[in-house]
Amino acid sequence: MGRRLFAQNNEIILIDGVSILIPTRNRASSLKRLLDSLQFSTSVDDTQLEIIVINNLSTDATSQALMEALAEETRFPIRVLEQSKRGKSWALNLGLGQATGSVLLLLDDDVIIHKSCVGEHVAAYKENLFDAVQGKV
């Protein structure tokens, strides 16, 4: 991933890509909508993005939906990890261990993001010295 340096108040902020982590379990249709919405993200400039979906013992059509997503040509690469221990925390920890970006964006599998969400998230790190950014819950 390309390194991006930003100067802020005499400090250097290194953005070495963005890893979007999505833990999922039995949410095939909503996951598909989220993945589609991520592909329409704007204002990400040349920041490298990776999407990591962690399948957490799904028993519905989630695995099939992920296979279809991997077969599609996408704007941002998608990686799928399989977590054999049930629970969101296990899934997130697996994803965190595989993430390559210096900025992490954690998304639930039942949301659709606005096209500017990722770009605004990245901008918050470029423009401020935050260690973390949280949106509305």
PDB file of N, CA and C in Angstrom, residues 51-132:
ATOM      1  N   ILE A  51     -10.834  -4.142   1.880  1.00  0.00           N
ATOM      2  CA  ILE A  51     -12.036  -4.543   2.594  1.00  0.00           C
ATOM      3  C   ILE A  51     -11.807  -5.968   3.075  1.00  0.00           C
ATOM      4  N   ILE A  52     -11.917  -6.170   4.379  1.00  0.00           N
ATOM      5  CA  ILE A  52     -11.736  -7.495   4.964  1.00  0.00           C
ATOM      6  C   ILE A  52     -13.052  -7.903   5.614  1.00  0.00           C
ATOM      7  N   VAL A  53     -13.645  -8.967   5.104  1.00  0.00           N
ATOM      8  CA  VAL A  53     -14.881  -9.495   5.664  1.00  0.00           C
ATOM      9  C   VAL A  53     -14.523 -10.761   6.438  1.00  0.00           C
ATOM     10  N   ILE A  54     -14.958 -10.815   7.690  1.00  0.00           N
ATOM     11  CA  ILE A  54     -14.677 -11.975   8.521  1.00  0.00           C
ATOM     12  C   ILE A  54     -15.983 -12.726   8.738  1.00  0.00           C
ATOM     13  N   ASN A  55     -16.101 -13.881   8.096  1.00  0.00           N
ATOM     14  CA  ASN A  55     -17.286 -14.717   8.207  1.00  0.00           C
ATOM     15  C   ASN A  55     -17.186 -15.534   9.485  1.00  0.00           C
ATOM     16  N   ASN A  56     -18.192 -15.363  10.344  1.00  0.00           N
ATOM     17  CA  ASN A  56     -18.150 -15.954  11.680  1.00  0.00           C
ATOM     18  C   ASN A  56     -19.198 -17.069  11.803  1.00  0.00           C
ATOM     19  N   LEU A  57     -18.870 -18.218  11.202  1.00  0.00           N
ATOM     20  CA  LEU A  57     -19.706 -19.414  11.296  1.00  0.00           C
ATOM     21  C   LEU A  57     -21.117 -19.221  10.743  1.00  0.00           C
ATOM     22  N   SER A  58     -21.247 -18.523   9.634  1.00  0.00           N
ATOM     23  CA  SER A  58     -22.572 -18.315   9.030  1.00  0.00           C
ATOM     24  C   SER A  58     -23.151 -19.639   8.559  1.00  0.00           C
ATOM     25  N   THR A  59     -24.469 -19.771   8.722  1.00  0.00           N
ATOM     26  CA  THR A  59     -25.173 -20.968   8.265  1.00  0.00           C
ATOM     27  C   THR A  59     -26.191 -20.650   7.178  1.00  0.00           C
ATOM     28  N   ASP A  60     -26.291 -19.385   6.799  1.00  0.00           N
ATOM     29  CA  ASP A  60     -27.213 -18.999   5.731  1.00  0.00           C
ATOM     30  C   ASP A  60     -26.425 -18.885   4.425  1.00  0.00           C
ATOM     31  N   ALA A  61     -26.834 -18.010   3.544  1.00  0.00           N
ATOM     32  CA  ALA A  61     -26.197 -17.848   2.230  1.00  0.00           C
ATOM     33  C   ALA A  61     -25.019 -16.870   2.257  1.00  0.00           C
ATOM     34  N   THR A  62     -24.525 -16.508   3.420  1.00  0.00           N
ATOM     35  CA  THR A  62     -23.420 -15.545   3.522  1.00  0.00           C
ATOM     36  C   THR A  62     -22.174 -16.025   2.787  1.00  0.00           C
ATOM     37  N   SER A  63     -21.810 -17.291   2.958  1.00  0.00           N
ATOM     38  CA  SER A  63     -20.615 -17.813   2.270  1.00  0.00           C
ATOM     39  C   SER A  63     -20.768 -17.705   0.756  1.00  0.00           C
ATOM     40  N   GLN A  64     -21.954 -18.021   0.246  1.00  0.00           N
ATOM     41  CA  GLN A  64     -22.213 -17.914  -1.190  1.00  0.00           C
ATOM     42  C   GLN A  64     -22.139 -16.450  -1.639  1.00  0.00           C
ATOM     43  N   ALA A  65     -22.714 -15.553  -0.862  1.00  0.00           N
ATOM     44  CA  ALA A  65     -22.671 -14.129  -1.200  1.00  0.00           C
ATOM     45  C   ALA A  65     -21.228 -13.630  -1.247  1.00  0.00           C
ATOM     46  N   LEU A  66     -20.397 -14.121  -0.342  1.00  0.00           N
ATOM     47  CA  LEU A  66     -18.995 -13.714  -0.333  1.00  0.00           C
ATOM     48  C   LEU A  66     -18.242 -14.277  -1.533  1.00  0.00           C
ATOM     49  N   MET A  67     -18.538 -15.503  -1.910  1.00  0.00           N
ATOM     50  CA  MET A  67     -17.913 -16.090  -3.104  1.00  0.00           C
ATOM     51  C   MET A  67     -18.284 -15.272  -4.347  1.00  0.00           C
ATOM     52  N   GLU A  68     -19.533 -14.848  -4.434  1.00  0.00           N
ATOM     53  CA  GLU A  68     -19.979 -14.026  -5.561  1.00  0.00           C
ATOM     54  C   GLU A  68     -19.282 -12.668  -5.551  1.00  0.00           C
ATOM     55  N   ALA A  69     -19.141 -12.080  -4.366  1.00  0.00           N
ATOM     56  CA  ALA A  69     -18.459 -10.781  -4.258  1.00  0.00           C
ATOM     57  C   ALA A  69     -17.002 -10.892  -4.699  1.00  0.00           C
ATOM     58  N   LEU A  70     -16.358 -11.990  -4.336  1.00  0.00           N
ATOM     59  CA  LEU A  70     -14.967 -12.194  -4.737  1.00  0.00           C
ATOM     60  C   LEU A  70     -14.823 -12.388  -6.244  1.00  0.00           C
ATOM     61  N   ALA A  71     -15.846 -12.936  -6.871  1.00  0.00           N
ATOM     62  CA  ALA A  71     -15.799 -13.193  -8.314  1.00  0.00           C
ATOM     63  C   ALA A  71     -16.047 -11.924  -9.138  1.00  0.00           C
ATOM     64  N   GLU A  72     -16.658 -10.924  -8.522  1.00  0.00           N
ATOM     65  CA  GLU A  72     -16.955  -9.674  -9.220  1.00  0.00           C
ATOM     66  C   GLU A  72     -15.702  -8.817  -9.349  1.00  0.00           C
ATOM     67  N   GLU A  73     -15.696  -8.001 -10.394  1.00  0.00           N
ATOM     68  CA  GLU A  73     -14.631  -7.002 -10.511  1.00  0.00           C
ATOM     69  C   GLU A  73     -15.026  -5.830  -9.629  1.00  0.00           C
ATOM     70  N   THR A  74     -14.168  -5.495  -8.676  1.00  0.00           N
ATOM     71  CA  THR A  74     -14.488  -4.436  -7.723  1.00  0.00           C
ATOM     72  C   THR A  74     -13.435  -3.347  -7.747  1.00  0.00           C
ATOM     73  N   ARG A  75     -13.852  -2.190  -7.291  1.00  0.00           N
ATOM     74  CA  ARG A  75     -12.958  -1.034  -7.238  1.00  0.00           C
ATOM     75  C   ARG A  75     -11.903  -1.197  -6.154  1.00  0.00           C
ATOM     76  N   PHE A  76     -12.303  -1.800  -5.052  1.00  0.00           N
ATOM     77  CA  PHE A  76     -11.398  -2.023  -3.923  1.00  0.00           C
ATOM     78  C   PHE A  76     -11.315  -3.518  -3.650  1.00  0.00           C
ATOM     79  N   PRO A  77     -10.117  -4.004  -3.332  1.00  0.00           N
ATOM     80  CA  PRO A  77      -9.975  -5.443  -3.099  1.00  0.00           C
ATOM     81  C   PRO A  77     -10.743  -5.897  -1.863  1.00  0.00           C
ATOM     82  N   ILE A  78     -11.304  -7.102  -1.972  1.00  0.00           N
ATOM     83  CA  ILE A  78     -12.033  -7.719  -0.865  1.00  0.00           C
ATOM     84  C   ILE A  78     -11.305  -8.999  -0.486  1.00  0.00           C
ATOM     85  N   ARG A  79     -11.050  -9.149   0.807  1.00  0.00           N
ATOM     86  CA  ARG A  79     -10.497 -10.403   1.332  1.00  0.00           C
ATOM     87  C   ARG A  79     -11.524 -10.996   2.285  1.00  0.00           C
ATOM     88  N   VAL A  80     -11.633 -12.295   2.265  1.00  0.00           N
ATOM     89  CA  VAL A  80     -12.559 -12.990   3.157  1.00  0.00           C
ATOM     90  C   VAL A  80     -11.760 -13.896   4.083  1.00  0.00           C
ATOM     91  N   LEU A  81     -12.039 -13.761   5.358  1.00  0.00           N
ATOM     92  CA  LEU A  81     -11.427 -14.616   6.370  1.00  0.00           C
ATOM     93  C   LEU A  81     -12.537 -15.433   7.028  1.00  0.00           C
ATOM     94  N   GLU A  82     -12.212 -16.622   7.449  1.00  0.00           N
ATOM     95  CA  GLU A  82     -13.172 -17.490   8.144  1.00  0.00           C
ATOM     96  C   GLU A  82     -12.749 -17.614   9.598  1.00  0.00           C
ATOM     97  N   GLN A  83     -13.638 -17.248  10.512  1.00  0.00           N
ATOM     98  CA  GLN A  83     -13.371 -17.371  11.942  1.00  0.00           C
ATOM     99  C   GLN A  83     -14.179 -18.551  12.471  1.00  0.00           C
ATOM    100  N   SER A  84     -13.504 -19.513  13.056  1.00  0.00           N
ATOM    101  CA  SER A  84     -14.175 -20.722  13.530  1.00  0.00           C
ATOM    102  C   SER A  84     -14.656 -20.613  14.973  1.00  0.00           C
ATOM    103  N   LYS A  85     -14.298 -19.542  15.648  1.00  0.00           N
ATOM    104  CA  LYS A  85     -14.793 -19.318  17.005  1.00  0.00           C
ATOM    105  C   LYS A  85     -15.918 -18.300  16.927  1.00  0.00           C
ATOM    106  N   ARG A  86     -17.057 -18.668  17.475  1.00  0.00           N
ATOM    107  CA  ARG A  86     -18.235 -17.818  17.379  1.00  0.00           C
ATOM    108  C   ARG A  86     -18.104 -16.586  18.268  1.00  0.00           C
ATOM    109  N   GLY A  87     -18.441 -15.435  17.699  1.00  0.00           N
ATOM    110  CA  GLY A  87     -18.443 -14.184  18.452  1.00  0.00           C
ATOM    111  C   GLY A  87     -17.786 -13.056  17.668  1.00  0.00           C
ATOM    112  N   LYS A  88     -18.391 -11.886  17.774  1.00  0.00           N
ATOM    113  CA  LYS A  88     -17.891 -10.716  17.048  1.00  0.00           C
ATOM    114  C   LYS A  88     -16.466 -10.367  17.452  1.00  0.00           C
ATOM    115  N   SER A  89     -16.150 -10.484  18.738  1.00  0.00           N
ATOM    116  CA  SER A  89     -14.795 -10.124  19.183  1.00  0.00           C
ATOM    117  C   SER A  89     -13.752 -11.034  18.551  1.00  0.00           C
ATOM    118  N   TRP A  90     -14.051 -12.336  18.413  1.00  0.00           N
ATOM    119  CA  TRP A  90     -13.117 -13.249  17.755  1.00  0.00           C
ATOM    120  C   TRP A  90     -12.930 -12.845  16.297  1.00  0.00           C
ATOM    121  N   ALA A  91     -14.032 -12.505  15.647  1.00  0.00           N
ATOM    122  CA  ALA A  91     -13.956 -12.107  14.238  1.00  0.00           C
ATOM    123  C   ALA A  91     -13.127 -10.837  14.070  1.00  0.00           C
ATOM    124  N   LEU A  92     -13.389  -9.839  14.905  1.00  0.00           N
ATOM    125  CA  LEU A  92     -12.630  -8.593  14.801  1.00  0.00           C
ATOM    126  C   LEU A  92     -11.147  -8.804  15.087  1.00  0.00           C
ATOM    127  N   ASN A  93     -10.833  -9.603  16.069  1.00  0.00           N
ATOM    128  CA  ASN A  93      -9.425  -9.858  16.375  1.00  0.00           C
ATOM    129  C   ASN A  93      -8.720 -10.549  15.216  1.00  0.00           C
ATOM    130  N   LEU A  94      -9.387 -11.470  14.551  1.00  0.00           N
ATOM    131  CA  LEU A  94      -8.796 -12.115  13.378  1.00  0.00           C
ATOM    132  C   LEU A  94      -8.547 -11.073  12.286  1.00  0.00           C
ATOM    133  N   GLY A  95      -9.535 -10.222  12.032  1.00  0.00           N
ATOM    134  CA  GLY A  95      -9.395  -9.180  11.018  1.00  0.00           C
ATOM    135  C   GLY A  95      -8.301  -8.182  11.354  1.00  0.00           C
ATOM    136  N   LEU A  96      -8.223  -7.785  12.610  1.00  0.00           N
ATOM    137  CA  LEU A  96      -7.177  -6.846  13.029  1.00  0.00           C
ATOM    138  C   LEU A  96      -5.794  -7.427  12.803  1.00  0.00           C
ATOM    139  N   GLY A  97      -5.658  -8.725  13.007  1.00  0.00           N
ATOM    140  CA  GLY A  97      -4.375  -9.376  12.809  1.00  0.00           C
ATOM    141  C   GLY A  97      -3.956  -9.450  11.348  1.00  0.00           C
ATOM    142  N   GLN A  98      -4.914  -9.348  10.431  1.00  0.00           N
ATOM    143  CA  GLN A  98      -4.625  -9.434   9.004  1.00  0.00           C
ATOM    144  C   GLN A  98      -4.630  -8.075   8.303  1.00  0.00           C
ATOM    145  N   ALA A  99      -5.107  -7.049   8.967  1.00  0.00           N
ATOM    146  CA  ALA A  99      -5.218  -5.714   8.363  1.00  0.00           C
ATOM    147  C   ALA A  99      -3.835  -5.141   8.064  1.00  0.00           C
ATOM    148  N   THR A 100      -3.705  -4.489   6.921  1.00  0.00           N
ATOM    149  CA  THR A 100      -2.431  -3.884   6.546  1.00  0.00           C
ATOM    150  C   THR A 100      -2.465  -2.358   6.612  1.00  0.00           C
ATOM    151  N   GLY A 101      -3.622  -1.760   6.706  1.00  0.00           N
ATOM    152  CA  GLY A 101      -3.726  -0.309   6.739  1.00  0.00           C
ATOM    153  C   GLY A 101      -3.383   0.263   8.099  1.00  0.00           C
ATOM    154  N   SER A 102      -2.899   1.499   8.102  1.00  0.00           N
ATOM    155  CA  SER A 102      -2.603   2.166   9.363  1.00  0.00           C
ATOM    156  C   SER A 102      -3.858   2.811   9.948  1.00  0.00           C
ATOM    157  N   VAL A 103      -4.895   2.937   9.144  1.00  0.00           N
ATOM    158  CA  VAL A 103      -6.186   3.436   9.607  1.00  0.00           C
ATOM    159  C   VAL A 103      -7.177   2.285   9.484  1.00  0.00           C
ATOM    160  N   LEU A 104      -7.957   2.078  10.536  1.00  0.00           N
ATOM    161  CA  LEU A 104      -8.955   1.010  10.553  1.00  0.00           C
ATOM    162  C   LEU A 104     -10.349   1.617  10.582  1.00  0.00           C
ATOM    163  N   LEU A 105     -11.242   1.026   9.817  1.00  0.00           N
ATOM    164  CA  LEU A 105     -12.649   1.425   9.824  1.00  0.00           C
ATOM    165  C   LEU A 105     -13.446   0.161  10.067  1.00  0.00           C
ATOM    166  N   LEU A 106     -14.130   0.101  11.217  1.00  0.00           N
ATOM    167  CA  LEU A 106     -14.922  -1.068  11.579  1.00  0.00           C
ATOM    168  C   LEU A 106     -16.379  -0.798  11.230  1.00  0.00           C
ATOM    169  N   LEU A 107     -16.968  -1.690  10.437  1.00  0.00           N
ATOM    170  CA  LEU A 107     -18.361  -1.524  10.031  1.00  0.00           C
ATOM    171  C   LEU A 107     -19.158  -2.767  10.393  1.00  0.00           C
ATOM    172  N   ASP A 108     -20.398  -2.564  10.809  1.00  0.00           N
ATOM    173  CA  ASP A 108     -21.296  -3.688  11.016  1.00  0.00           C
ATOM    174  C   ASP A 108     -21.847  -4.135   9.668  1.00  0.00           C
ATOM    175  N   ASP A 109     -22.266  -5.386   9.596  1.00  0.00           N
ATOM    176  CA  ASP A 109     -22.716  -5.957   8.333  1.00  0.00           C
ATOM    177  C   ASP A 109     -24.148  -5.596   7.962  1.00  0.00           C
ATOM    178  N   ASP A 110     -24.823  -4.836   8.798  1.00  0.00           N
ATOM    179  CA  ASP A 110     -26.219  -4.497   8.515  1.00  0.00           C
ATOM    180  C   ASP A 110     -26.422  -3.014   8.210  1.00  0.00           C
ATOM    181  N   VAL A 111     -25.375  -2.359   7.729  1.00  0.00           N
ATOM    182  CA  VAL A 111     -25.482  -0.940   7.386  1.00  0.00           C
ATOM    183  C   VAL A 111     -25.181  -0.741   5.903  1.00  0.00           C
ATOM    184  N   ILE A 112     -25.604   0.388   5.405  1.00  0.00           N
ATOM    185  CA  ILE A 112     -25.205   0.860   4.078  1.00  0.00           C
ATOM    186  C   ILE A 112     -24.555   2.203   4.327  1.00  0.00           C
ATOM    187  N   ILE A 113     -23.365   2.403   3.798  1.00  0.00           N
ATOM    188  CA  ILE A 113     -22.675   3.662   4.080  1.00  0.00           C
ATOM    189  C   ILE A 113     -22.953   4.696   2.985  1.00  0.00           C
ATOM    190  N   HIS A 114     -22.904   5.943   3.382  1.00  0.00           N
ATOM    191  CA  HIS A 114     -23.000   7.052   2.436  1.00  0.00           C
ATOM    192  C   HIS A 114     -21.725   7.071   1.610  1.00  0.00           C
ATOM    193  N   LYS A 115     -21.819   7.511   0.389  1.00  0.00           N
ATOM    194  CA  LYS A 115     -20.653   7.471  -0.497  1.00  0.00           C
ATOM    195  C   LYS A 115     -19.465   8.283   0.018  1.00  0.00           C
ATOM    196  N   SER A 116     -19.688   9.256   0.881  1.00  0.00           N
ATOM    197  CA  SER A 116     -18.575  10.060   1.405  1.00  0.00           C
ATOM    198  C   SER A 116     -18.051   9.552   2.748  1.00  0.00           C
ATOM    199  N   CYS A 117     -18.616   8.499   3.287  1.00  0.00           N
ATOM    200  CA  CYS A 117     -18.241   8.008   4.618  1.00  0.00           C
ATOM    201  C   CYS A 117     -16.746   7.690   4.730  1.00  0.00           C
ATOM    202  N   VAL A 118     -16.231   6.900   3.823  1.00  0.00           N
ATOM    203  CA  VAL A 118     -14.825   6.496   3.914  1.00  0.00           C
ATOM    204  C   VAL A 118     -13.912   7.707   3.728  1.00  0.00           C
ATOM    205  N   GLY A 119     -14.224   8.546   2.753  1.00  0.00           N
ATOM    206  CA  GLY A 119     -13.418   9.732   2.506  1.00  0.00           C
ATOM    207  C   GLY A 119     -13.395  10.677   3.688  1.00  0.00           C
ATOM    208  N   GLU A 120     -14.527  10.862   4.334  1.00  0.00           N
ATOM    209  CA  GLU A 120     -14.585  11.737   5.501  1.00  0.00           C
ATOM    210  C   GLU A 120     -13.848  11.114   6.687  1.00  0.00           C
ATOM    211  N   HIS A 121     -13.906   9.819   6.799  1.00  0.00           N
ATOM    212  CA  HIS A 121     -13.176   9.132   7.861  1.00  0.00           C
ATOM    213  C   HIS A 121     -11.666   9.356   7.685  1.00  0.00           C
ATOM    214  N   VAL A 122     -11.193   9.167   6.468  1.00  0.00           N
ATOM    215  CA  VAL A 122      -9.769   9.373   6.177  1.00  0.00           C
ATOM    216  C   VAL A 122      -9.390  10.835   6.398  1.00  0.00           C
ATOM    217  N   ALA A 123     -10.247  11.762   5.971  1.00  0.00           N
ATOM    218  CA  ALA A 123      -9.976  13.192   6.140  1.00  0.00           C
ATOM    219  C   ALA A 123      -9.840  13.561   7.620  1.00  0.00           C
ATOM    220  N   ALA A 124     -10.629  12.924   8.479  1.00  0.00           N
ATOM    221  CA  ALA A 124     -10.543  13.212   9.911  1.00  0.00           C
ATOM    222  C   ALA A 124      -9.149  12.906  10.448  1.00  0.00           C
ATOM    223  N   TYR A 125      -8.529  11.851   9.929  1.00  0.00           N
ATOM    224  CA  TYR A 125      -7.165  11.510  10.362  1.00  0.00           C
ATOM    225  C   TYR A 125      -6.129  12.433   9.737  1.00  0.00           C
ATOM    226  N   LYS A 126      -6.387  12.888   8.528  1.00  0.00           N
ATOM    227  CA  LYS A 126      -5.439  13.780   7.860  1.00  0.00           C
ATOM    228  C   LYS A 126      -5.432  15.160   8.495  1.00  0.00           C
ATOM    229  N   GLU A 127      -6.589  15.599   8.973  1.00  0.00           N
ATOM    230  CA  GLU A 127      -6.750  16.974   9.433  1.00  0.00           C
ATOM    231  C   GLU A 127      -6.603  17.134  10.946  1.00  0.00           C
ATOM    232  N   ASN A 128      -6.555  16.041  11.679  1.00  0.00           N
ATOM    233  CA  ASN A 128      -6.509  16.106  13.134  1.00  0.00           C
ATOM    234  C   ASN A 128      -5.544  15.051  13.663  1.00  0.00           C
ATOM    235  N   LEU A 129      -5.189  15.191  14.899  1.00  0.00           N
ATOM    236  CA  LEU A 129      -4.288  14.227  15.523  1.00  0.00           C
ATOM    237  C   LEU A 129      -5.077  13.255  16.392  1.00  0.00           C
ATOM    238  N   PHE A 130      -6.143  12.706  15.825  1.00  0.00           N
ATOM    239  CA  PHE A 130      -6.964  11.743  16.554  1.00  0.00           C
ATOM    240  C   PHE A 130      -6.290  10.379  16.591  1.00  0.00           C
ATOM    241  N   ASP A 131      -6.523   9.658  17.665  1.00  0.00           N
ATOM    242  CA  ASP A 131      -6.145   8.247  17.730  1.00  0.00           C
ATOM    243  C   ASP A 131      -7.318   7.379  17.309  1.00  0.00           C
ATOM    244  N   ALA A 132      -8.542   7.930  17.427  1.00  0.00           N
ATOM    245  CA  ALA A 132      -9.742   7.185  17.069  1.00  0.00           C
ATOM    246  C   ALA A 132     -10.844   8.159  16.672  1.00  0.00           C
TER     247      ALA A 132
END
